[in-house]
């Protein structure tokens, strides 16, 4: 199994001009795996700056501010606030907190009001070699203004309930806005990619639990705080990924909180503690001798 995981660590995508993928071992002992070539991201995808951190080979976290540019996300009935603005403010607050603490490197998928394809968001994380991907959003429930609190989504092939299925539809439609094709199931080396994805899904669920543990005393979560949905932005097969719905734009208390500097500071504080606890745990697990 360790052999297989070593192979999975070298997943990457072919360019158009690359030879047809064999999926086999080459002389270097690496296996190369093509994802669906129809959904390959742009060659010229600009990579964001990465903040430095202390220590040898510190882990890298990519924070993704959901929506942006011509995709505003959800709108709040209170003060006409847009999701794309609050996601960027929260993402920046998390980045600043993590950078100041200096235990992990951190990058944002966007630092201004620009449109990015969903697949470009996780592709930025893959090209940077990220160890964790966190996509920031704000929820909306127009027919239930009592709904409030944060929710953490991790990837599931089958959405866990109707609400999650609707969310998947709403968040994924951002790519349709851009006229791009959504990710299809990988056509090559399905089994290897599937195994990598399952490993990432397990680690993603671990991180979701740590985030709840570290942050639920700081800001409110929904009673069903962990949900599963088939979200394109979480589909990097080799990077643990979560989508964090910070609160409800349709709830007056939530929207005031997630828009306030104090609310954003508290969210960033909870997120930083969770990120640092997550990597401390994985570092210790990696050092533990095999039984
Ligand atoms: Zn969103």
XYZ file of C-alpha atoms and ligand atoms in Angstrom:
292
model
C 0.000 0.000 0.000
C 2.872 2.371 0.789
C 4.163 1.692 -2.725
C 0.818 2.655 -4.179
C 0.586 5.827 -2.144
C 4.080 6.825 -3.286
C 2.835 6.488 -6.845
C -0.252 8.499 -6.101
C 1.869 11.353 -4.817
C 3.119 11.934 -8.344
C -0.195 12.458 -10.092
C -0.133 15.200 -12.661
C -1.833 16.368 -15.801
C -0.614 16.135 -19.377
C -0.589 19.091 -21.738
C -2.298 18.769 -25.132
C 0.975 18.050 -26.856
C 2.025 15.370 -24.418
C 2.149 11.788 -25.606
C -0.836 9.593 -24.916
C -0.802 8.583 -21.277
C 0.096 5.016 -20.603
C -0.531 5.191 -16.902
C 2.359 2.814 -16.392
C 5.679 3.109 -14.661
C 8.376 4.890 -16.602
C 12.091 4.621 -15.978
C 11.973 7.076 -13.083
C 9.492 4.987 -11.148
C 6.823 7.653 -11.461
C 3.409 7.016 -12.830
C 1.796 9.686 -14.934
C -1.943 9.970 -14.982
C -4.035 12.117 -17.262
C -7.297 13.564 -16.082
C -9.969 14.218 -18.676
C -8.107 16.199 -21.389
C -11.350 17.983 -22.329
C -11.367 19.742 -19.005
C -7.718 20.671 -18.805
C -7.185 24.087 -17.296
C -5.432 26.888 -19.104
C -1.729 26.546 -19.746
C -1.216 30.181 -18.753
C -2.936 29.897 -15.384
C -1.123 32.521 -13.270
C 0.032 31.203 -9.923
C -0.447 33.347 -6.832
C 2.278 34.315 -4.389
C 2.924 32.007 -1.467
C 3.731 33.380 1.978
C 6.848 31.930 3.657
C 6.827 29.877 6.863
C 9.316 28.616 9.405
C 10.915 25.213 9.431
C 11.934 22.667 6.871
C 9.415 21.979 4.112
C 6.395 23.607 5.823
C 3.004 22.504 4.466
C 1.105 24.679 2.000
C -2.542 25.661 2.379
C -4.474 27.196 -0.502
C -7.449 29.340 0.503
C -10.032 29.850 -2.215
C -12.364 32.856 -2.026
C -15.504 31.507 -3.685
C -17.037 33.195 -6.744
C -15.721 36.551 -8.037
C -15.899 38.809 -11.084
C -19.008 38.125 -13.162
C -20.033 35.353 -10.758
C -21.310 37.202 -7.659
C -22.487 34.069 -5.805
C -25.501 34.510 -3.549
C -26.869 37.930 -2.603
C -28.048 38.975 0.827
C -31.464 40.627 1.201
C -29.857 42.645 4.010
C -27.874 45.510 2.510
C -27.521 43.792 -0.886
C -24.226 42.244 0.164
C -22.702 39.801 -2.314
C -21.139 36.460 -1.486
C -18.063 37.123 -3.666
C -17.064 40.082 -1.478
C -17.477 38.401 1.882
C -15.621 35.274 0.717
C -12.645 37.408 -0.301
C -12.618 39.305 3.010
C -12.732 36.045 5.011
C -10.089 34.385 2.814
C -7.766 37.353 3.319
C -8.312 37.291 7.081
C -7.442 33.564 7.180
C -4.379 34.088 4.976
C -3.145 36.936 7.176
C -3.623 34.930 10.363
C -1.818 31.874 8.986
C 0.995 33.980 7.512
C 1.508 35.831 10.783
C 1.651 32.580 12.734
C 4.205 31.273 10.221
C 3.707 27.540 10.714
C 2.334 26.906 7.221
C 2.800 28.513 3.830
C -0.381 29.985 2.404
C -1.705 31.246 -0.937
C -5.029 32.639 -2.139
C -6.571 31.549 -5.459
C -7.660 35.161 -5.973
C -6.769 38.393 -4.213
C -9.195 40.636 -6.077
C -12.627 40.577 -7.684
C -11.874 38.227 -10.574
C -13.637 35.274 -12.139
C -11.990 31.858 -11.945
C -13.245 28.547 -13.286
C -13.866 25.956 -10.572
C -11.302 23.629 -12.103
C -8.732 26.455 -12.218
C -9.203 26.959 -8.474
C -8.121 23.461 -7.554
C -5.609 23.377 -10.396
C -3.817 26.340 -8.797
C -3.593 24.260 -5.614
C -2.288 21.236 -7.546
C 0.348 23.219 -9.420
C 1.577 24.777 -6.180
C 1.721 21.314 -4.576
C -0.775 22.234 -1.840
C -1.337 19.973 1.154
C -4.798 21.340 1.968
C -7.411 23.262 -0.021
C -10.124 25.334 1.676
C -12.835 26.985 -0.405
C -14.687 29.793 1.404
C -18.362 30.479 0.726
C -21.473 31.956 2.325
C -24.768 30.110 2.324
C -28.251 31.227 1.305
C -31.663 29.830 2.189
C -34.160 32.349 0.792
C -37.192 30.394 2.037
C -35.810 29.892 5.568
C -34.348 33.041 7.073
C -34.004 31.235 10.415
C -31.252 29.007 9.004
C -27.886 30.101 10.357
C -24.412 28.870 11.203
C -21.437 27.425 9.392
C -21.289 24.121 7.487
C -18.285 22.151 6.261
C -18.691 20.214 3.031
C -16.452 17.435 1.870
C -16.646 15.519 -1.373
C -19.091 12.753 -1.921
C -19.989 11.126 -5.186
C -23.530 10.955 -3.853
C -24.830 14.107 -2.223
C -25.933 13.295 1.322
C -29.328 14.956 1.128
C -31.465 17.199 -1.007
C -29.988 20.392 0.441
C -26.474 19.196 -0.386
C -27.560 18.240 -3.896
C -29.011 21.725 -4.421
C -25.829 23.306 -3.097
C -23.754 21.180 -5.476
C -25.934 22.356 -8.331
C -25.658 26.011 -7.285
C -21.919 26.073 -6.649
C -21.084 23.973 -9.698
C -23.112 26.164 -12.020
C -20.349 28.769 -11.713
C -18.494 26.827 -14.400
C -21.498 26.844 -16.679
C -21.478 30.649 -16.391
C -18.045 30.554 -17.976
C -19.300 28.284 -20.746
C -16.763 25.650 -19.780
C -17.388 21.957 -19.517
C -17.661 20.538 -16.038
C -15.184 17.905 -14.923
C -16.039 14.442 -16.118
C -14.912 11.268 -14.442
C -11.283 10.633 -15.316
C -11.059 8.284 -18.284
C -7.602 6.930 -17.644
C -6.355 5.047 -14.627
C -9.707 5.296 -12.971
C -8.722 2.963 -10.179
C -5.574 4.850 -9.176
C -7.334 8.181 -9.240
C -10.223 6.693 -7.325
C -7.866 5.432 -4.608
C -6.126 8.799 -4.364
C -9.497 10.488 -4.146
C -10.643 8.175 -1.373
C -7.489 8.828 0.624
C -7.990 12.583 0.149
C -11.660 12.280 1.134
C -10.700 10.556 4.387
C -8.173 13.270 5.247
C -10.713 15.945 4.259
C -13.252 14.459 6.667
C -10.571 14.391 9.408
C -9.904 18.065 8.803
C -13.647 18.834 8.920
C -13.839 17.242 12.384
C -10.792 19.189 13.604
C -12.234 22.435 12.266
C -15.491 21.833 14.108
C -13.628 20.922 17.293
C -11.387 24.007 17.167
C -13.937 26.554 15.954
C -17.377 25.580 17.236
C -16.774 27.363 20.543
C -15.782 30.522 18.658
C -18.538 30.889 16.037
C -21.838 29.087 15.405
C -22.178 25.976 13.280
C -25.330 24.379 11.955
C -26.505 21.305 13.891
C -25.601 19.237 10.799
C -22.179 20.822 10.541
C -20.593 18.259 8.222
C -22.196 17.444 4.909
C -21.166 15.633 1.778
C -21.740 16.976 -1.712
C -20.418 16.404 -5.208
C -18.695 19.765 -5.631
C -16.367 20.292 -8.578
C -14.068 22.596 -6.610
C -13.312 19.750 -4.160
C -12.324 17.261 -6.830
C -8.541 17.538 -6.879
C -7.902 13.817 -6.423
C -4.648 14.288 -4.546
C -5.364 17.243 -2.212
C -7.564 17.040 0.880
C -10.235 19.677 0.284
C -13.134 21.216 2.174
C -15.735 23.815 1.290
C -16.562 26.072 4.228
C -19.948 27.806 4.204
C -19.234 30.549 6.747
C -22.841 31.485 7.506
C -26.107 32.517 5.909
C -26.442 35.662 3.819
C -30.201 35.243 4.267
C -29.995 35.418 8.081
C -29.698 38.931 9.493
C -27.486 37.918 12.437
C -25.194 35.743 10.317
C -24.739 38.292 7.558
C -23.809 41.016 10.059
C -21.341 38.633 11.713
C -19.532 37.370 8.610
C -19.291 40.918 7.238
C -17.852 42.363 10.451
C -14.082 42.617 10.987
C -14.612 40.931 14.381
C -16.541 38.020 12.829
C -13.905 37.606 10.135
C -11.154 37.712 12.741
C -12.876 34.981 14.769
C -13.422 32.787 11.709
C -9.754 33.239 10.778
C -8.694 32.369 14.313
C -10.734 29.138 14.348
C -9.489 28.202 10.888
C -5.848 28.844 11.804
C -6.085 26.705 14.934
C -7.680 23.891 12.939
C -5.073 24.065 10.154
C -2.198 23.996 12.641
C -3.732 21.138 14.649
C -4.347 19.185 11.436
C -0.721 19.390 10.301
C 0.670 18.781 13.787
C -1.363 15.577 13.903
C -0.255 14.444 10.468
C 3.362 15.264 11.282
C 3.210 13.131 14.422
C 1.433 10.291 12.593
C 4.124 10.268 9.890
C 6.895 9.999 12.505
C 5.269 7.169 14.403
C 7.061 3.904 13.643
C 4.983 1.315 11.809
C 3.654 -1.400 14.067
Zn -20.832 29.967 -2.910
